[in-house]
Coordinates of C-alpha atoms and ligand atoms in Angstrom, one line a residue:
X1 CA -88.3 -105.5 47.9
X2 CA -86.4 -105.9 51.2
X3 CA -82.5 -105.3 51.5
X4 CA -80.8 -102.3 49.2
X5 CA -81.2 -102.0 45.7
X6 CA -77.8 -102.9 42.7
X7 CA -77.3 -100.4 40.3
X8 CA -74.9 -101.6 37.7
X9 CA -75.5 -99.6 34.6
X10 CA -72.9 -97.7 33.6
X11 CA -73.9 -94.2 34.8
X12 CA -75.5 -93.0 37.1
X13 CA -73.4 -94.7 39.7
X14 CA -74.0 -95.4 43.5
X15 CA -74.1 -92.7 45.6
X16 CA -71.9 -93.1 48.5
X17 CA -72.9 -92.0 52.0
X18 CA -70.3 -89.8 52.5
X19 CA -71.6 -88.1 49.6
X20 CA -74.8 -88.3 50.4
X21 CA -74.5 -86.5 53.6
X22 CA -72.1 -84.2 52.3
X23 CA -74.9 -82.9 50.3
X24 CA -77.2 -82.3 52.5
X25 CA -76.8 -78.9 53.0
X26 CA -78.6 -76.0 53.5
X27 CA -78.6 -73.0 51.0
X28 CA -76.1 -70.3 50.8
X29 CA -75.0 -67.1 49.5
X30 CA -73.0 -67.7 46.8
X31 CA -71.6 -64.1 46.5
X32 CA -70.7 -63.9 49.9
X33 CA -66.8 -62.7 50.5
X34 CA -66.1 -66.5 51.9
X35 CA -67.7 -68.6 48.6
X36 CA -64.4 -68.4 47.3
X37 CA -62.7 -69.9 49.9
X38 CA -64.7 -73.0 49.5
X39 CA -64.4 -72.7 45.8
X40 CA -60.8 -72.0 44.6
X41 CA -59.4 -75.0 46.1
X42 CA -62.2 -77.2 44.7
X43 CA -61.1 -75.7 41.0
X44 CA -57.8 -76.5 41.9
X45 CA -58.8 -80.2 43.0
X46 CA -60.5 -81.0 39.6
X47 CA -57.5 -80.0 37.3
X48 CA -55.7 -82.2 40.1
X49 CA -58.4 -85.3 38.5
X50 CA -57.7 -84.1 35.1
X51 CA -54.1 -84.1 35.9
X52 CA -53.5 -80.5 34.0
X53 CA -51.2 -77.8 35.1
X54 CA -50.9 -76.2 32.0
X55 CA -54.8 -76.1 31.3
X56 CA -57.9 -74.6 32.8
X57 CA -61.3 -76.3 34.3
X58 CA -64.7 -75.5 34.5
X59 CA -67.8 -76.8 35.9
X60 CA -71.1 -75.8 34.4
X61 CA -74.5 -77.0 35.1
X62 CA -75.5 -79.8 32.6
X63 CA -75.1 -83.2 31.7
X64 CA -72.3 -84.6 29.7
X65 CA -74.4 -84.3 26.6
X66 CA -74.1 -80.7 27.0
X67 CA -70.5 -81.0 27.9
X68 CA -70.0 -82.0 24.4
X69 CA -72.2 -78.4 23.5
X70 CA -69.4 -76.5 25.9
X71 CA -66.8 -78.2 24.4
X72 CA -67.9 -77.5 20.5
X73 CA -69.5 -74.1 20.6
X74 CA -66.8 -72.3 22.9
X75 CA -63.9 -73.9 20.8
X76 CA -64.7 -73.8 17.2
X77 CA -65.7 -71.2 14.3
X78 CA -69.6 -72.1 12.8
X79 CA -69.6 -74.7 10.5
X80 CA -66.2 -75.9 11.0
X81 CA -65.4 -79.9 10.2
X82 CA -65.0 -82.1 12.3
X83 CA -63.5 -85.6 12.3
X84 CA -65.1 -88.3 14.7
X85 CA -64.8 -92.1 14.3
X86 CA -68.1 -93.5 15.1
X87 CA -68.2 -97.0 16.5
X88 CA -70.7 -96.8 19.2
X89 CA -73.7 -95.0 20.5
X90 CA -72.0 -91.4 22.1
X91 CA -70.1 -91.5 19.7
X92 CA -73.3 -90.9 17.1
X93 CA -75.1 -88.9 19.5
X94 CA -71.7 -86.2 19.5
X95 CA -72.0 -86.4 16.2
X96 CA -75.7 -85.7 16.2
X97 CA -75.4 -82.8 18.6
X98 CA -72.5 -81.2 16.4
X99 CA -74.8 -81.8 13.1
X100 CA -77.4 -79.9 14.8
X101 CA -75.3 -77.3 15.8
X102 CA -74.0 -76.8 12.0
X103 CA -70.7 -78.3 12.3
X104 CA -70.1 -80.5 9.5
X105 CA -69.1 -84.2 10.8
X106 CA -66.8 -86.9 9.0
X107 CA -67.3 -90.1 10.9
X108 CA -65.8 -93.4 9.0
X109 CA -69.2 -95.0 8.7
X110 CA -67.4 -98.4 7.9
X111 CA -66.2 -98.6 11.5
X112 CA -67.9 -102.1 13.4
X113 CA -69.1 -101.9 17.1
X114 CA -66.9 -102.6 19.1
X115 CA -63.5 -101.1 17.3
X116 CA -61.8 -99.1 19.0
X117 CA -60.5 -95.7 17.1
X118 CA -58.7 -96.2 14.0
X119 CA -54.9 -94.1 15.3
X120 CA -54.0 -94.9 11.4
X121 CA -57.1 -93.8 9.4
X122 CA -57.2 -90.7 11.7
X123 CA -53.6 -89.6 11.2
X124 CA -54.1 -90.6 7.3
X125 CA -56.6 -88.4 6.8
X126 CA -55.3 -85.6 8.5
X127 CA -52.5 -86.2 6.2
X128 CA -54.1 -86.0 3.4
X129 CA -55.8 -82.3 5.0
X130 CA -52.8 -80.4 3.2
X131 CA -55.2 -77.6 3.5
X132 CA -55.9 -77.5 7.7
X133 CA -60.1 -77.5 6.7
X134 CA -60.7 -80.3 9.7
X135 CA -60.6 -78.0 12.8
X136 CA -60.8 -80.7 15.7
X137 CA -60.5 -84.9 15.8
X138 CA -63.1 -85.8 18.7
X139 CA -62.7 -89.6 20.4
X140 CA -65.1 -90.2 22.6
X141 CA -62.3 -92.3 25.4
X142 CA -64.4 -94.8 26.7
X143 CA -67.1 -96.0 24.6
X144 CA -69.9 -96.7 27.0
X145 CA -72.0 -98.8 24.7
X146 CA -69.6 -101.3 23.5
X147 CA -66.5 -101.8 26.4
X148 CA -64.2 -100.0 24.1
X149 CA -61.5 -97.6 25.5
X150 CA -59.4 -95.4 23.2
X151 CA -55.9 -94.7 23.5
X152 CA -55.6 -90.9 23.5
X153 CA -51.7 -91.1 23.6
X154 CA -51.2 -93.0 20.5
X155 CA -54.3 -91.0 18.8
X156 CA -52.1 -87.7 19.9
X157 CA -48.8 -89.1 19.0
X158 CA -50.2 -89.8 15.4
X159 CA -51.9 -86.3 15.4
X160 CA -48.6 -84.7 16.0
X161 CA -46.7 -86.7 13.2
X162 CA -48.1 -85.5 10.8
X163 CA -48.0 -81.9 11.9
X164 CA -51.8 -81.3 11.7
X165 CA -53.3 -78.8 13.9
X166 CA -56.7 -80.0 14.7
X167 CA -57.7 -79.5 18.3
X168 CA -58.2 -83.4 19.9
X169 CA -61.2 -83.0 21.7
X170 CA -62.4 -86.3 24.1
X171 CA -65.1 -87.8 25.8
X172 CA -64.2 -88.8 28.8
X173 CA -67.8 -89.0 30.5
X174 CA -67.1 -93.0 31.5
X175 CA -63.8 -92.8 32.3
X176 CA -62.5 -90.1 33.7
X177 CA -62.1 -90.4 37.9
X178 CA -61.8 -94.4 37.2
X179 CA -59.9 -94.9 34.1
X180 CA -56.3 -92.9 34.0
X181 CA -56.4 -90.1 32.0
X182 CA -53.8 -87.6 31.8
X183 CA -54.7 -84.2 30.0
X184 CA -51.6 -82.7 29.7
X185 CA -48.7 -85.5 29.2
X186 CA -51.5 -86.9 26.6
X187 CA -51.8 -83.5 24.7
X188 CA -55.6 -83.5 25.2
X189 CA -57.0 -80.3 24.3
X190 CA -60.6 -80.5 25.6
X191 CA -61.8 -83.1 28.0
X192 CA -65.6 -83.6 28.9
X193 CA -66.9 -85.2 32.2
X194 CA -70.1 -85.5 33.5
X195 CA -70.5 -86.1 37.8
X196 CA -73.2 -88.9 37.5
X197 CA -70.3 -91.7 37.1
X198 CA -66.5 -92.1 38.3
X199 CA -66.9 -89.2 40.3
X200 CA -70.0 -90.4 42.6
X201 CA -72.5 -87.6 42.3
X202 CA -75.7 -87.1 40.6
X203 CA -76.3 -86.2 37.2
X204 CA -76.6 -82.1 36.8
X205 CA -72.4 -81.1 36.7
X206 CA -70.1 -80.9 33.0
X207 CA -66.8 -80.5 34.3
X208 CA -63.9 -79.9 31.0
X209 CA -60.2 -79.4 30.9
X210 CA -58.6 -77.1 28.5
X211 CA -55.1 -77.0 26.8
X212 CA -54.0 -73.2 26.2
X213 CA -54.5 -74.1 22.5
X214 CA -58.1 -74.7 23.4
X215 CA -58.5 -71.4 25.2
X216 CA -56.5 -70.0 22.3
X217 CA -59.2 -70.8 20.2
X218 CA -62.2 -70.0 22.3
X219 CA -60.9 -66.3 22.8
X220 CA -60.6 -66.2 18.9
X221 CA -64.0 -66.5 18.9
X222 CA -65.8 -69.9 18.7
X223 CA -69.5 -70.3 17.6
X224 CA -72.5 -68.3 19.4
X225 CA -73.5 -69.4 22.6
X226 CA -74.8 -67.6 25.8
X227 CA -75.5 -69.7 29.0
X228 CA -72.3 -71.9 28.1
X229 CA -69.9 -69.3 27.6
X230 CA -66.6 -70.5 29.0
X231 CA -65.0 -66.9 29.4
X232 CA -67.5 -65.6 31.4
X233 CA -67.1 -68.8 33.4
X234 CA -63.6 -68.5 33.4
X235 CA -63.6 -65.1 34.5
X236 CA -66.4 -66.0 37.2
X237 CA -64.5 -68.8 38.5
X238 CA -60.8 -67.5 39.1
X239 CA -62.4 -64.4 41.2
X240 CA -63.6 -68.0 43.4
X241 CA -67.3 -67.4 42.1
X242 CA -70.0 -68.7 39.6
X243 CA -71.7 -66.3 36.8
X244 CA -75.3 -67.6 37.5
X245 CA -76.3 -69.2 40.4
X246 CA -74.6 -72.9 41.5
X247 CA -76.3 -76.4 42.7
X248 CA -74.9 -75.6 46.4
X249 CA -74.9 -79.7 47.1
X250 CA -73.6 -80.4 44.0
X251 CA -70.4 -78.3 44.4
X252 CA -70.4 -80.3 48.5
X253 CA -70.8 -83.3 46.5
X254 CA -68.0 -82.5 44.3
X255 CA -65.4 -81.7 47.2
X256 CA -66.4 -84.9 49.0
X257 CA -66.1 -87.1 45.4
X258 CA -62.5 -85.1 44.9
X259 CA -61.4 -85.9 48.4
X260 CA -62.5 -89.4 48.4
X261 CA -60.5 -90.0 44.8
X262 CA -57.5 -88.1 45.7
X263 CA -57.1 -90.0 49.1
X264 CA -57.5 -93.1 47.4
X265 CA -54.7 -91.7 45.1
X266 CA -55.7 -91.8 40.9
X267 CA -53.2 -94.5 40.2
X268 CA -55.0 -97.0 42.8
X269 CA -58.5 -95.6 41.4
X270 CA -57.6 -96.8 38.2
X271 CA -55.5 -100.1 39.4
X272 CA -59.2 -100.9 41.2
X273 CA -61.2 -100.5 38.1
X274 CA -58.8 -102.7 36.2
X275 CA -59.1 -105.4 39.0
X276 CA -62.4 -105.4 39.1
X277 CA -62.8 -105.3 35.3
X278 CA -60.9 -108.4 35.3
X279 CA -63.2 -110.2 37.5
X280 CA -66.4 -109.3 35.3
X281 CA -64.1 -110.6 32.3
X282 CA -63.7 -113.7 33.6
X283 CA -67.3 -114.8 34.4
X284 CA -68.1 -113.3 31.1
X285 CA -65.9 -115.9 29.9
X286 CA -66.9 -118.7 32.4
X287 CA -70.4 -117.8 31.0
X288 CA -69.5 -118.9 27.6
X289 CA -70.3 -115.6 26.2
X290 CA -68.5 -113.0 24.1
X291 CA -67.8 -109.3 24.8
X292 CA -68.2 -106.4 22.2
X293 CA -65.3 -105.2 22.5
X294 CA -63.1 -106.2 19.5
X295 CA -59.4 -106.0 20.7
X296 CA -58.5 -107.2 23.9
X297 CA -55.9 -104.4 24.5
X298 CA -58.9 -102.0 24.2
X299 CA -61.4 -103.3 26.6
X300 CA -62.8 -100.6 28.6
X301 CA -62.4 -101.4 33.0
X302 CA -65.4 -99.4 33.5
X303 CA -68.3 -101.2 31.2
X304 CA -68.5 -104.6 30.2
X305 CA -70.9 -105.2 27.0
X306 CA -72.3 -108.9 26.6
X307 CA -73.6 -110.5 23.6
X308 CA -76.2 -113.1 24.6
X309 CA -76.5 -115.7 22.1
X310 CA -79.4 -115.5 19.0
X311 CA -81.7 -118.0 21.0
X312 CA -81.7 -115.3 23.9
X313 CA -83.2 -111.9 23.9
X314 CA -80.9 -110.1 25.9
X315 CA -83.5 -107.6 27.3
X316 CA -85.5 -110.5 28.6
X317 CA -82.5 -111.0 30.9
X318 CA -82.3 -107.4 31.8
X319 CA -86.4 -107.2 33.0
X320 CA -85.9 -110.3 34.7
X321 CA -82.8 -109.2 36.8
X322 CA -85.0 -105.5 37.4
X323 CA -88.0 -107.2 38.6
X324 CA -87.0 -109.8 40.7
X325 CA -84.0 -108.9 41.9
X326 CA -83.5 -104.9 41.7
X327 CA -80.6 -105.3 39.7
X328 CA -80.2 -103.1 37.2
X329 CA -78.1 -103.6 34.2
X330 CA -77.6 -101.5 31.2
X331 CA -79.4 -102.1 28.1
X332 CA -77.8 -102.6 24.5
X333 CA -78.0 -99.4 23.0
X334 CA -78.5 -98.9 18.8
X335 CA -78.0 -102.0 17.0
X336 CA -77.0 -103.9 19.9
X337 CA -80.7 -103.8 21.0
X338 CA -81.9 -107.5 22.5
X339 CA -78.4 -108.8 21.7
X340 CA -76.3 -107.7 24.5
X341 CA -77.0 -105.8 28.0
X342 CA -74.2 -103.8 29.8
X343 CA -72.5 -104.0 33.5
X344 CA -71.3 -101.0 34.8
X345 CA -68.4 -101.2 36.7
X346 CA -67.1 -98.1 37.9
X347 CA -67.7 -95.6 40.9
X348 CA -67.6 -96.7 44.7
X349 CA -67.3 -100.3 44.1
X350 CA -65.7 -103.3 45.4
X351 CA -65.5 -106.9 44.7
X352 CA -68.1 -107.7 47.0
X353 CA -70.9 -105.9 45.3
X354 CA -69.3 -107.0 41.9
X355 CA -69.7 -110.6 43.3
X356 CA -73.5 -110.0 43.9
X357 CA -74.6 -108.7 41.0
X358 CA -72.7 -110.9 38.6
X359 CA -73.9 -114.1 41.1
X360 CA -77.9 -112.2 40.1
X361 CA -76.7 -111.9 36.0
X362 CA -75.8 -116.0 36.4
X363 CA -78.9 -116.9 38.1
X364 CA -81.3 -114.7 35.4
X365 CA -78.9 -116.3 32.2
X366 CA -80.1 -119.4 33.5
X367 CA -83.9 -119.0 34.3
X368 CA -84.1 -117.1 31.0
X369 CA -83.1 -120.7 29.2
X370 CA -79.1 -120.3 29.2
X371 CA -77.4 -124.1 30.0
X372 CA -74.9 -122.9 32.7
X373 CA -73.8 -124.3 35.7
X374 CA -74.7 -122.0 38.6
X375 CA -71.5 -120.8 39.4
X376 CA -69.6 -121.0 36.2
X377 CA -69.4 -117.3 36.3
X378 CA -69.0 -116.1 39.9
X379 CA -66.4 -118.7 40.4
X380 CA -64.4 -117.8 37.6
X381 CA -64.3 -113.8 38.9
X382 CA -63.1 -115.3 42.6
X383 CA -60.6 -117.7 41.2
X384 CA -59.0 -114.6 38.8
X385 CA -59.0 -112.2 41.9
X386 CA -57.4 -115.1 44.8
X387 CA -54.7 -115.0 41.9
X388 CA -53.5 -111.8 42.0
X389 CA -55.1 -110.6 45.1
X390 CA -55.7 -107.0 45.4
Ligands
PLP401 N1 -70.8 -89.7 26.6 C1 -70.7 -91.0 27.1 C2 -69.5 -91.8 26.8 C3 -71.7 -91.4 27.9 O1 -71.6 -92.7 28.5 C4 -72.8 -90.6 28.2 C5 -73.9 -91.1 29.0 O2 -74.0 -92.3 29.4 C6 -72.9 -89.4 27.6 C7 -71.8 -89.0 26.8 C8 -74.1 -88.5 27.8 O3 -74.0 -88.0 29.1 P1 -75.3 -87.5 29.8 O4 -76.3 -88.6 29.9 O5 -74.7 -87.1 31.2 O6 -75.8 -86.3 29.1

């Protein structure tokens, strides 16, 4: 098909040019006396995203799926117990991965899609932990499958009332470098990122953030593991080097994405997302249709979820918009299978592209039998964005 392609599923995310060509690199040695020139400052960069001071980062070479491994296995004893409220899709696959490792996993199976993480229930049953068993409370931050984004400082604030010392351990593979997120003034203890969404890259880096609790812990001991050991990382990385062998264009990729982010400022990253959020909000609802998400005040600015009404199978709508218009658009994922499909809305976007792809989304809701006016919904994201213009 002529013209470029729209990729709006939430992760992977378009890969600017800058990036691009700042990965096109030839090879180098990555134990020559100059590698740590390029990089300690690029260490120092990503706690700068993170916005820790107090804590550490690594980068390892996986997905976020095994960031969540990193995370676990360097951090906690075998077979601890784990708290995780599970109302979406990575939130069951963390829990899955933890199960498999032999951590034993409490989730609130009552939860619906679409809640956001019960502060209240949490801190209750912490409470009720007179004797410390649960060793970490994992949130995954932003929910990609449903729009729902947690609020880590009221989930720490009711952590720390009732004097429990679980670690709080967070997924932040959607949000972080879009949504703000503050490690340290939210008293996160370990933070998971993957590059493949805010941050612009491919898929292939974990990047975490530890709280000196964390590291605490992960000296202690932690739970066997060999390729993901975070101390030899550690140790690897403050000399300015890796302890295996790096993705050279994926560390070039990484300084261009932490340039580009920090020269846009993290406060304007996130003020973008939110404005561009909006927009997508307001054709949803110009559309007629409902989101996922259950409580406004939790709706996530990097993924939209949209339930398509029971006369319309929502992944007719998605195979349209792929095939002929080379849009993509995420998928519902678990039970939201056929009933809703996802717009991504995060990374190296404006409203411009926004525009396009939801303008495609309108036109494939009507030819798939939905009774809108053309326009209903792309008119409704330009008339919310001329009134508080950007
Ligand atoms: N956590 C969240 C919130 C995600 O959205 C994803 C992927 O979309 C993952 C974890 C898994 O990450 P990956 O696919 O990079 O392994």
């Amino acid at each position: 098909m002529p013209g470029h392609s729209h990729l709006f599923v939430p992760g992977p995310t378009t890969l600017p040019d800058r990036i691009l060509r700042a990965m096109h690199r030839a090879s180098e040695d990555h134990r020559s006396s100059a590698f740590p020139e390029f990089v300690k400052p690029l260490l120092t960069d990503l706690a700068r995203l993170f916005r820790t001071e107090r804590g550490e980062v690594a980068l390892f070479h996986a997905s976020g799926t095994g960031g969540w491994e990193i995370a676990l296995t360097n951090t906690l004893a075998p077979g601890a117990q784990l708290l995780l409220p599970c109302a979406g899709q990575f939130a069951v696959l963390w829990g899955e991965s933890a199960r498999k490792l032999g951590y034993q996993v409490e989730t609130f199976d009552d939860l619906a899609w679409g809640e956001a993480p019960p502060v209240d229930r949490i801190a209750g049953r912490l409470a009720e932990d007179s004797a410390h068993v649960i060793a970490a409370v994992l949130v995954v931050h932003n929910e990609t499958s449903t729009g729902v984004t947690a609020d880590l400082a009221r989930v720490r604030a009711a952590m720390n009332r009732t004097g429990h010392p679980a670690l709080l351990m967070i997924d932040g593979v959607s949000s972080i470098g879009s949504l703000e997120y503050r490690h340290d003034d939210w008293g996160v203890d370990v933070a998971i990122t993957g590059s493949q969404k805010g941050l612009m890259l491919p898929a292939g880096l974990a990047l975490l953030a530890l709280s000196q609790k964390a590291l605490a812990r992960a000296s202690a001991g932690g739970s066997p593991r060999a390729y993901f050991d975070l101390a030899a990382m550690l140790t690897a990385n403050r000399a300015g080097y890796f302890p295996y062998t790096p993705s050279i264009p994926m560390l070039y990729g990484l300084r261009e994405s932490l340039d580009m982010l920090l020269a846009e400022g993290l406060d304007a990253v996130s003020q973008r997302h939110r404005r561009l959020a909006d927009g997508v909000r307001s054709a949803v609802q110009g559309w007629g249709l409902s989101r996922c998400c259950l409580d406004d005040h939790a709706t996530s600015d990097t993924v939209t979820t949209i339930l398509v009404p029971g006369s319309l199978d929502a992944r007719r709508v998605i195979a349209r918009a792929f095939t002929r218009y080379d849009l993509a658009l995420g998928g519902g994922l678990g039970p939201l299978a056929g009933r809703a499909f996802r717009i991504g809305h995060l990374g190296d976007l404006n409203e411009g592209m926004l525009l396009g792809a939801l303008a495609l989304v309108e036109m494939c809701l009507i030819e798939e039998g939905m009774p809108l006016t053309a326009g209903s919904g792309v008119a409704a994201a330009e008339r919310r964005w001329l009134e508080v213009p950007g």
